[in-house]
Every structure is written in structure tokens, then in C-alpha cells.
PDB file of C-alpha atoms in Angstrom:
ATOM      1  CA  UNK A   1     127.518 128.389  83.145  1.00 58.00           C
ATOM      2  CA  UNK A   2     129.986 130.307  80.934  1.00 68.00           C
ATOM      3  CA  UNK A   3     132.603 130.087  83.689  1.00 78.00           C
ATOM      4  CA  UNK A   4     133.529 126.490  82.881  1.00 86.00           C
ATOM      5  CA  UNK A   5     136.383 126.562  80.328  1.00 86.00           C
ATOM      6  CA  UNK A   6     134.874 123.819  78.128  1.00 92.00           C
ATOM      7  CA  UNK A   7     131.459 125.460  77.597  1.00 94.00           C
ATOM      8  CA  UNK A   8     132.445 127.975  74.909  1.00 95.00           C
ATOM      9  CA  UNK A   9     134.553 125.568  72.823  1.00 96.00           C
ATOM     10  CA  UNK A  10     131.717 123.021  73.024  1.00 96.00           C
ATOM     11  CA  UNK A  11     129.254 125.686  71.867  1.00 97.00           C
ATOM     12  CA  UNK A  12     131.517 126.554  68.921  1.00 97.00           C
ATOM     13  CA  UNK A  13     131.607 122.888  67.897  1.00 97.00           C
ATOM     14  CA  UNK A  14     127.825 122.504  68.291  1.00 97.00           C
ATOM     15  CA  UNK A  15     127.068 125.678  66.334  1.00 97.00           C
ATOM     16  CA  UNK A  16     129.506 124.698  63.591  1.00 96.00           C
ATOM     17  CA  UNK A  17     128.152 121.152  63.386  1.00 96.00           C
ATOM     18  CA  UNK A  18     124.618 122.527  63.228  1.00 96.00           C
ATOM     19  CA  UNK A  19     125.295 125.202  60.629  1.00 95.00           C
ATOM     20  CA  UNK A  20     127.409 122.879  58.483  1.00 93.00           C
ATOM     21  CA  UNK A  21     125.210 119.813  59.068  1.00 93.00           C
ATOM     22  CA  UNK A  22     125.045 119.072  55.331  1.00 90.00           C
ATOM     23  CA  UNK A  23     128.721 118.065  55.557  1.00 88.00           C
ATOM     24  CA  UNK A  24     128.025 115.203  57.930  1.00 87.00           C
ATOM     25  CA  UNK A  25     124.370 114.431  57.208  1.00 89.00           C
ATOM     26  CA  UNK A  26     124.397 114.740  53.419  1.00 82.00           C
ATOM     27  CA  UNK A  27     125.666 112.298  50.857  1.00 80.00           C
ATOM     28  CA  UNK A  28     128.368 112.854  48.288  1.00 81.00           C
ATOM     29  CA  UNK A  29     130.825 115.715  48.268  1.00 81.00           C
ATOM     30  CA  UNK A  30     129.169 118.950  49.326  1.00 75.00           C
ATOM     31  CA  UNK A  31     130.322 121.510  46.783  1.00 68.00           C
ATOM     32  CA  UNK A  32     129.176 123.987  44.214  1.00 65.00           C
ATOM     33  CA  UNK A  33     129.089 123.024  40.552  1.00 65.00           C
ATOM     34  CA  UNK A  34     132.303 124.927  39.856  1.00 70.00           C
ATOM     35  CA  UNK A  35     134.172 123.880  42.983  1.00 77.00           C
ATOM     36  CA  UNK A  36     137.943 123.401  42.923  1.00 75.00           C
ATOM     37  CA  UNK A  37     137.396 120.205  44.901  1.00 78.00           C
ATOM     38  CA  UNK A  38     135.998 118.547  41.805  1.00 74.00           C
ATOM     39  CA  UNK A  39     138.059 120.406  39.208  1.00 69.00           C
ATOM     40  CA  UNK A  40     141.467 119.894  40.833  1.00 73.00           C
ATOM     41  CA  UNK A  41     141.685 118.289  44.250  1.00 79.00           C
ATOM     42  CA  UNK A  42     139.644 115.103  44.092  1.00 80.00           C
ATOM     43  CA  UNK A  43     141.894 113.521  41.472  1.00 78.00           C
ATOM     44  CA  UNK A  44     144.952 114.138  43.671  1.00 81.00           C
ATOM     45  CA  UNK A  45     143.235 112.570  46.657  1.00 84.00           C
ATOM     46  CA  UNK A  46     142.127 109.531  44.635  1.00 84.00           C
ATOM     47  CA  UNK A  47     145.698 109.081  43.369  1.00 83.00           C
ATOM     48  CA  UNK A  48     146.899 109.213  46.972  1.00 84.00           C
ATOM     49  CA  UNK A  49     144.320 106.657  48.088  1.00 85.00           C
ATOM     50  CA  UNK A  50     145.276 104.298  45.263  1.00 85.00           C
ATOM     51  CA  UNK A  51     149.012 104.707  45.862  1.00 83.00           C
ATOM     52  CA  UNK A  52     148.570 103.914  49.549  1.00 82.00           C
ATOM     53  CA  UNK A  53     146.341 100.905  48.803  1.00 85.00           C
ATOM     54  CA  UNK A  54     148.399  99.494  45.908  1.00 86.00           C
ATOM     55  CA  UNK A  55     151.961 100.502  46.796  1.00 83.00           C
ATOM     56  CA  UNK A  56     151.779 101.364  50.493  1.00 82.00           C
ATOM     57  CA  UNK A  57     153.441 104.749  49.941  1.00 81.00           C
ATOM     58  CA  UNK A  58     152.614 108.382  49.328  1.00 76.00           C
ATOM     59  CA  UNK A  59     152.195 109.212  45.663  1.00 79.00           C
ATOM     60  CA  UNK A  60     155.227 110.916  44.218  1.00 79.00           C
ATOM     61  CA  UNK A  61     153.985 111.163  40.634  1.00 79.00           C
ATOM     62  CA  UNK A  62     150.600 112.019  39.126  1.00 78.00           C
ATOM     63  CA  UNK A  63     150.402 110.405  35.675  1.00 75.00           C
ATOM     64  CA  UNK A  64     146.974 111.887  34.907  1.00 72.00           C
ATOM     65  CA  UNK A  65     147.705 115.619  35.084  1.00 72.00           C
ATOM     66  CA  UNK A  66     149.580 117.593  32.416  1.00 74.00           C
ATOM     67  CA  UNK A  67     151.037 114.418  30.887  1.00 77.00           C
ATOM     68  CA  UNK A  68     152.523 113.667  34.277  1.00 77.00           C
ATOM     69  CA  UNK A  69     153.481 115.935  37.152  1.00 78.00           C
ATOM     70  CA  UNK A  70     154.693 115.681  40.740  1.00 79.00           C
ATOM     71  CA  UNK A  71     151.865 114.570  43.002  1.00 76.00           C
ATOM     72  CA  UNK A  72     153.465 114.832  46.424  1.00 73.00           C
ATOM     73  CA  UNK A  73     154.869 118.277  45.605  1.00 74.00           C
ATOM     74  CA  UNK A  74     151.532 119.547  44.290  1.00 76.00           C
ATOM     75  CA  UNK A  75     150.227 122.230  46.688  1.00 75.00           C
ATOM     76  CA  UNK A  76     146.724 120.820  46.398  1.00 75.00           C
ATOM     77  CA  UNK A  77     147.818 117.382  47.548  1.00 76.00           C
ATOM     78  CA  UNK A  78     148.582 118.155  51.183  1.00 80.00           C
ATOM     79  CA  UNK A  79     149.075 114.421  51.743  1.00 77.00           C
ATOM     80  CA  UNK A  80     150.991 114.800  55.006  1.00 78.00           C
ATOM     81  CA  UNK A  81     148.847 117.546  56.531  1.00 82.00           C
ATOM     82  CA  UNK A  82     147.085 116.153  59.643  1.00 85.00           C
ATOM     83  CA  UNK A  83     143.574 117.392  58.784  1.00 82.00           C
ATOM     84  CA  UNK A  84     143.827 115.613  55.429  1.00 82.00           C
ATOM     85  CA  UNK A  85     144.674 112.268  57.004  1.00 83.00           C
ATOM     86  CA  UNK A  86     141.028 111.244  56.687  1.00 87.00           C
ATOM     87  CA  UNK A  87     141.636 110.621  52.973  1.00 85.00           C
ATOM     88  CA  UNK A  88     143.616 107.511  53.872  1.00 85.00           C
ATOM     89  CA  UNK A  89     140.781 106.028  55.953  1.00 89.00           C
ATOM     90  CA  UNK A  90     137.483 107.085  54.369  1.00 90.00           C
ATOM     91  CA  UNK A  91     135.956 107.178  50.892  1.00 90.00           C
ATOM     92  CA  UNK A  92     136.690 110.372  48.945  1.00 87.00           C
ATOM     93  CA  UNK A  93     133.296 111.999  49.570  1.00 87.00           C
ATOM     94  CA  UNK A  94     133.271 111.374  53.320  1.00 90.00           C
ATOM     95  CA  UNK A  95     136.920 112.394  53.686  1.00 89.00           C
ATOM     96  CA  UNK A  96     136.355 115.635  51.771  1.00 88.00           C
ATOM     97  CA  UNK A  97     133.316 116.591  53.830  1.00 90.00           C
ATOM     98  CA  UNK A  98     135.107 115.656  57.063  1.00 91.00           C
ATOM     99  CA  UNK A  99     138.166 117.706  56.083  1.00 89.00           C
ATOM    100  CA  UNK A 100     136.002 120.749  55.350  1.00 90.00           C
ATOM    101  CA  UNK A 101     134.088 120.339  58.623  1.00 93.00           C
ATOM    102  CA  UNK A 102     137.247 119.874  60.708  1.00 93.00           C
ATOM    103  CA  UNK A 103     138.901 122.884  59.064  1.00 92.00           C
ATOM    104  CA  UNK A 104     135.888 125.098  59.810  1.00 94.00           C
ATOM    105  CA  UNK A 105     135.639 123.876  63.406  1.00 97.00           C
ATOM    106  CA  UNK A 106     139.390 124.399  63.902  1.00 96.00           C
ATOM    107  CA  UNK A 107     139.007 127.947  62.584  1.00 96.00           C
ATOM    108  CA  UNK A 108     136.354 128.682  65.196  1.00 97.00           C
ATOM    109  CA  UNK A 109     138.286 127.042  68.016  1.00 97.00           C
ATOM    110  CA  UNK A 110     141.627 128.655  67.203  1.00 97.00           C
ATOM    111  CA  UNK A 111     140.008 132.086  66.914  1.00 97.00           C
ATOM    112  CA  UNK A 112     138.316 131.526  70.274  1.00 97.00           C
ATOM    113  CA  UNK A 113     141.701 130.582  71.758  1.00 96.00           C
ATOM    114  CA  UNK A 114     143.329 133.694  70.334  1.00 97.00           C
ATOM    115  CA  UNK A 115     140.407 135.947  71.316  1.00 97.00           C
ATOM    116  CA  UNK A 116     140.670 134.749  74.930  1.00 95.00           C
ATOM    117  CA  UNK A 117     144.066 136.453  75.041  1.00 94.00           C
ATOM    118  CA  UNK A 118     142.753 139.829  73.883  1.00 91.00           C
ATOM    119  CA  UNK A 119     139.189 140.096  75.285  1.00 93.00           C
ATOM    120  CA  UNK A 120     138.075 139.844  78.883  1.00 87.00           C
ATOM    121  CA  UNK A 121     134.861 137.857  78.637  1.00 92.00           C
ATOM    122  CA  UNK A 122     134.438 134.295  77.419  1.00 93.00           C
ATOM    123  CA  UNK A 123     131.175 135.252  75.718  1.00 94.00           C
ATOM    124  CA  UNK A 124     132.998 137.864  73.630  1.00 95.00           C
ATOM    125  CA  UNK A 125     135.603 135.307  72.612  1.00 96.00           C
ATOM    126  CA  UNK A 126     132.773 132.890  71.770  1.00 96.00           C
ATOM    127  CA  UNK A 127     131.262 135.460  69.404  1.00 96.00           C
ATOM    128  CA  UNK A 128     134.684 135.995  67.821  1.00 96.00           C
ATOM    129  CA  UNK A 129     135.161 132.252  67.283  1.00 97.00           C
ATOM    130  CA  UNK A 130     131.702 131.651  65.800  1.00 97.00           C
ATOM    131  CA  UNK A 131     131.878 134.779  63.630  1.00 97.00           C
ATOM    132  CA  UNK A 132     135.293 133.785  62.285  1.00 96.00           C
ATOM    133  CA  UNK A 133     134.183 130.211  61.618  1.00 96.00           C
ATOM    134  CA  UNK A 134     130.989 131.178  59.792  1.00 95.00           C
ATOM    135  CA  UNK A 135     131.922 134.490  58.190  1.00 93.00           C
ATOM    136  CA  UNK A 136     131.527 135.151  54.482  1.00 90.00           C
ATOM    137  CA  UNK A 137     135.209 134.485  53.732  1.00 86.00           C
ATOM    138  CA  UNK A 138     135.137 131.068  55.385  1.00 86.00           C
ATOM    139  CA  UNK A 139     131.876 130.041  53.733  1.00 87.00           C
ATOM    140  CA  UNK A 140     133.149 131.308  50.368  1.00 86.00           C
ATOM    141  CA  UNK A 141     136.226 129.090  50.658  1.00 84.00           C
ATOM    142  CA  UNK A 142     134.001 126.112  51.488  1.00 83.00           C
ATOM    143  CA  UNK A 143     131.707 126.872  48.551  1.00 83.00           C
ATOM    144  CA  UNK A 144     134.636 127.328  46.143  1.00 82.00           C
ATOM    145  CA  UNK A 145     136.398 124.203  47.406  1.00 80.00           C
ATOM    146  CA  UNK A 146     139.592 125.943  48.484  1.00 82.00           C
ATOM    147  CA  UNK A 147     140.792 123.343  50.956  1.00 82.00           C
ATOM    148  CA  UNK A 148     144.284 124.833  51.210  1.00 82.00           C
ATOM    149  CA  UNK A 149     142.954 128.316  51.983  1.00 84.00           C
ATOM    150  CA  UNK A 150     140.503 126.926  54.515  1.00 87.00           C
ATOM    151  CA  UNK A 151     143.314 125.167  56.354  1.00 86.00           C
ATOM    152  CA  UNK A 152     145.436 128.326  56.525  1.00 88.00           C
ATOM    153  CA  UNK A 153     142.360 130.251  57.645  1.00 90.00           C
ATOM    154  CA  UNK A 154     142.114 127.830  60.576  1.00 91.00           C
ATOM    155  CA  UNK A 155     145.857 128.015  61.365  1.00 92.00           C
ATOM    156  CA  UNK A 156     146.261 131.801  61.328  1.00 93.00           C
ATOM    157  CA  UNK A 157     144.751 132.495  64.787  1.00 96.00           C
ATOM    158  CA  UNK A 158     146.826 129.632  66.201  1.00 95.00           C
ATOM    159  CA  UNK A 159     149.991 131.229  64.799  1.00 95.00           C
ATOM    160  CA  UNK A 160     149.068 134.607  66.317  1.00 95.00           C
ATOM    161  CA  UNK A 161     148.190 132.994  69.652  1.00 96.00           C
ATOM    162  CA  UNK A 162     151.467 131.075  69.847  1.00 96.00           C
ATOM    163  CA  UNK A 163     153.523 134.139  68.873  1.00 96.00           C
ATOM    164  CA  UNK A 164     151.720 136.305  71.424  1.00 95.00           C
ATOM    165  CA  UNK A 165     152.449 133.779  74.176  1.00 95.00           C
ATOM    166  CA  UNK A 166     156.076 133.443  73.065  1.00 96.00           C
ATOM    167  CA  UNK A 167     156.624 137.205  73.115  1.00 96.00           C
ATOM    168  CA  UNK A 168     154.920 137.452  76.510  1.00 95.00           C
ATOM    169  CA  UNK A 169     157.138 134.882  78.211  1.00 95.00           C
ATOM    170  CA  UNK A 170     159.637 132.857  76.179  1.00 96.00           C
ATOM    171  CA  UNK A 171     160.183 129.266  77.259  1.00 96.00           C
ATOM    172  CA  UNK A 172     161.258 126.066  75.573  1.00 97.00           C
ATOM    173  CA  UNK A 173     157.695 124.740  75.560  1.00 96.00           C
ATOM    174  CA  UNK A 174     156.363 127.928  73.952  1.00 96.00           C
ATOM    175  CA  UNK A 175     159.171 127.959  71.392  1.00 97.00           C
ATOM    176  CA  UNK A 176     158.362 124.332  70.570  1.00 96.00           C
ATOM    177  CA  UNK A 177     154.638 125.029  70.225  1.00 95.00           C
ATOM    178  CA  UNK A 178     155.297 128.039  67.993  1.00 96.00           C
ATOM    179  CA  UNK A 179     157.630 125.920  65.859  1.00 96.00           C
ATOM    180  CA  UNK A 180     154.906 123.277  65.486  1.00 94.00           C
ATOM    181  CA  UNK A 181     152.347 125.951  64.539  1.00 93.00           C
ATOM    182  CA  UNK A 182     154.737 127.351  61.912  1.00 91.00           C
ATOM    183  CA  UNK A 183     155.527 123.846  60.634  1.00 90.00           C
ATOM    184  CA  UNK A 184     151.803 123.186  60.164  1.00 88.00           C
ATOM    185  CA  UNK A 185     151.571 126.475  58.280  1.00 85.00           C
ATOM    186  CA  UNK A 186     154.407 125.378  56.000  1.00 83.00           C
ATOM    187  CA  UNK A 187     152.832 121.955  55.428  1.00 80.00           C
ATOM    188  CA  UNK A 188     149.556 123.294  54.069  1.00 78.00           C
ATOM    189  CA  UNK A 189     149.306 123.962  50.381  1.00 67.00           C
ATOM    190  CA  UNK A 190     148.504 127.683  50.390  1.00 65.00           C
ATOM    191  CA  UNK A 191     152.063 128.716  51.280  1.00 60.00           C
TER     192      UNK A 191
END
């Protein structure tokens, strides 16, 4: 059963969806009372939603923070980052929960991908992916509302995987994939 290449990634998704079920079954934004999502990030996302709805463009200026400040340049905004695209299609609570869930699942899947390069057995890589996705550090970032850190946590194994493949056998395709992985790393707000 573990021989099929899709079994372990599917298990990672199922385990993550089960463990983090409050993100897709619950209502409202899942956060702690002192979460950065509420204190800092939600206002940026609401400004982005309103700018897109009213003006049809990304928000360049945030009039509500510090008597006005750049919105698009704010590291917490991450308006162009692919995993944060849900904010332009869903209400703020659903988009936030979906972004957290997708970031956690991506962390597990990218660690599984990277672990497949360094361990022999799929089951060992599965344990690595699930442990990385649900470890204390990952759950702490979810609880604290550190969306930028959670995204970089998901991208790090992908960066290592792409670099390892590039060093192993350079090709245009591998250079391009590594460039995309680095570009995603530069687009997230934790940089």
C-alpha cells in the first residue's frame, strides 16, 4: 500500500485536516485571545479586500495605521503571495482559517518531499512530514497568528529540496524551479 507515490502525501493531508479540523469546521477566525492575526493582520487583509472591491487594485496605502502607512509594502500584508490569495475570494474569517490550514499542509508536504531525498523509506518520510507539520513550533505559530512565519516554515523544506536537486544535477528546469522557490521565499513577509 505504501508503494504508491500518492499514499503518503494523501495521509499527510488527511492527518493535517483531521488534527486542524477546527480551521475548516469551526466558525470565525481560529486564534488565541492575543493572536497577531487580530492585533495586526486582519486590518491589513480587510483593507486589501475593500481596495479590491472598491478600486479594483491592490492597496498601496493604509490610512488606519500609524496615521497612514504603506499597505502593500507592509510585511504582514503579503497581498501577492499565492497562499494568501483566498483573501480576495472569501470572507476574512474563512480566508484566514484557509490560509493557516494550507500553510500547515504545505509544510507537511514539502517536508515529506525533502525527506524523500534523504531517507530510504516512504514511511520514514511520512513521519518526517507529519512531525514537521504538527510540531510545537508550527502549532505555536498558528496559535500566535504568525502567518508570515508559518508560510516561511512551509517554504523552507521546498528551498532545501530544490537546492539539493540543483546541486545534484543542474539543468534549466531545476534552475527555474529553484528560482521560483526563492522568489516565493522573497514574497512572504518574514524576509
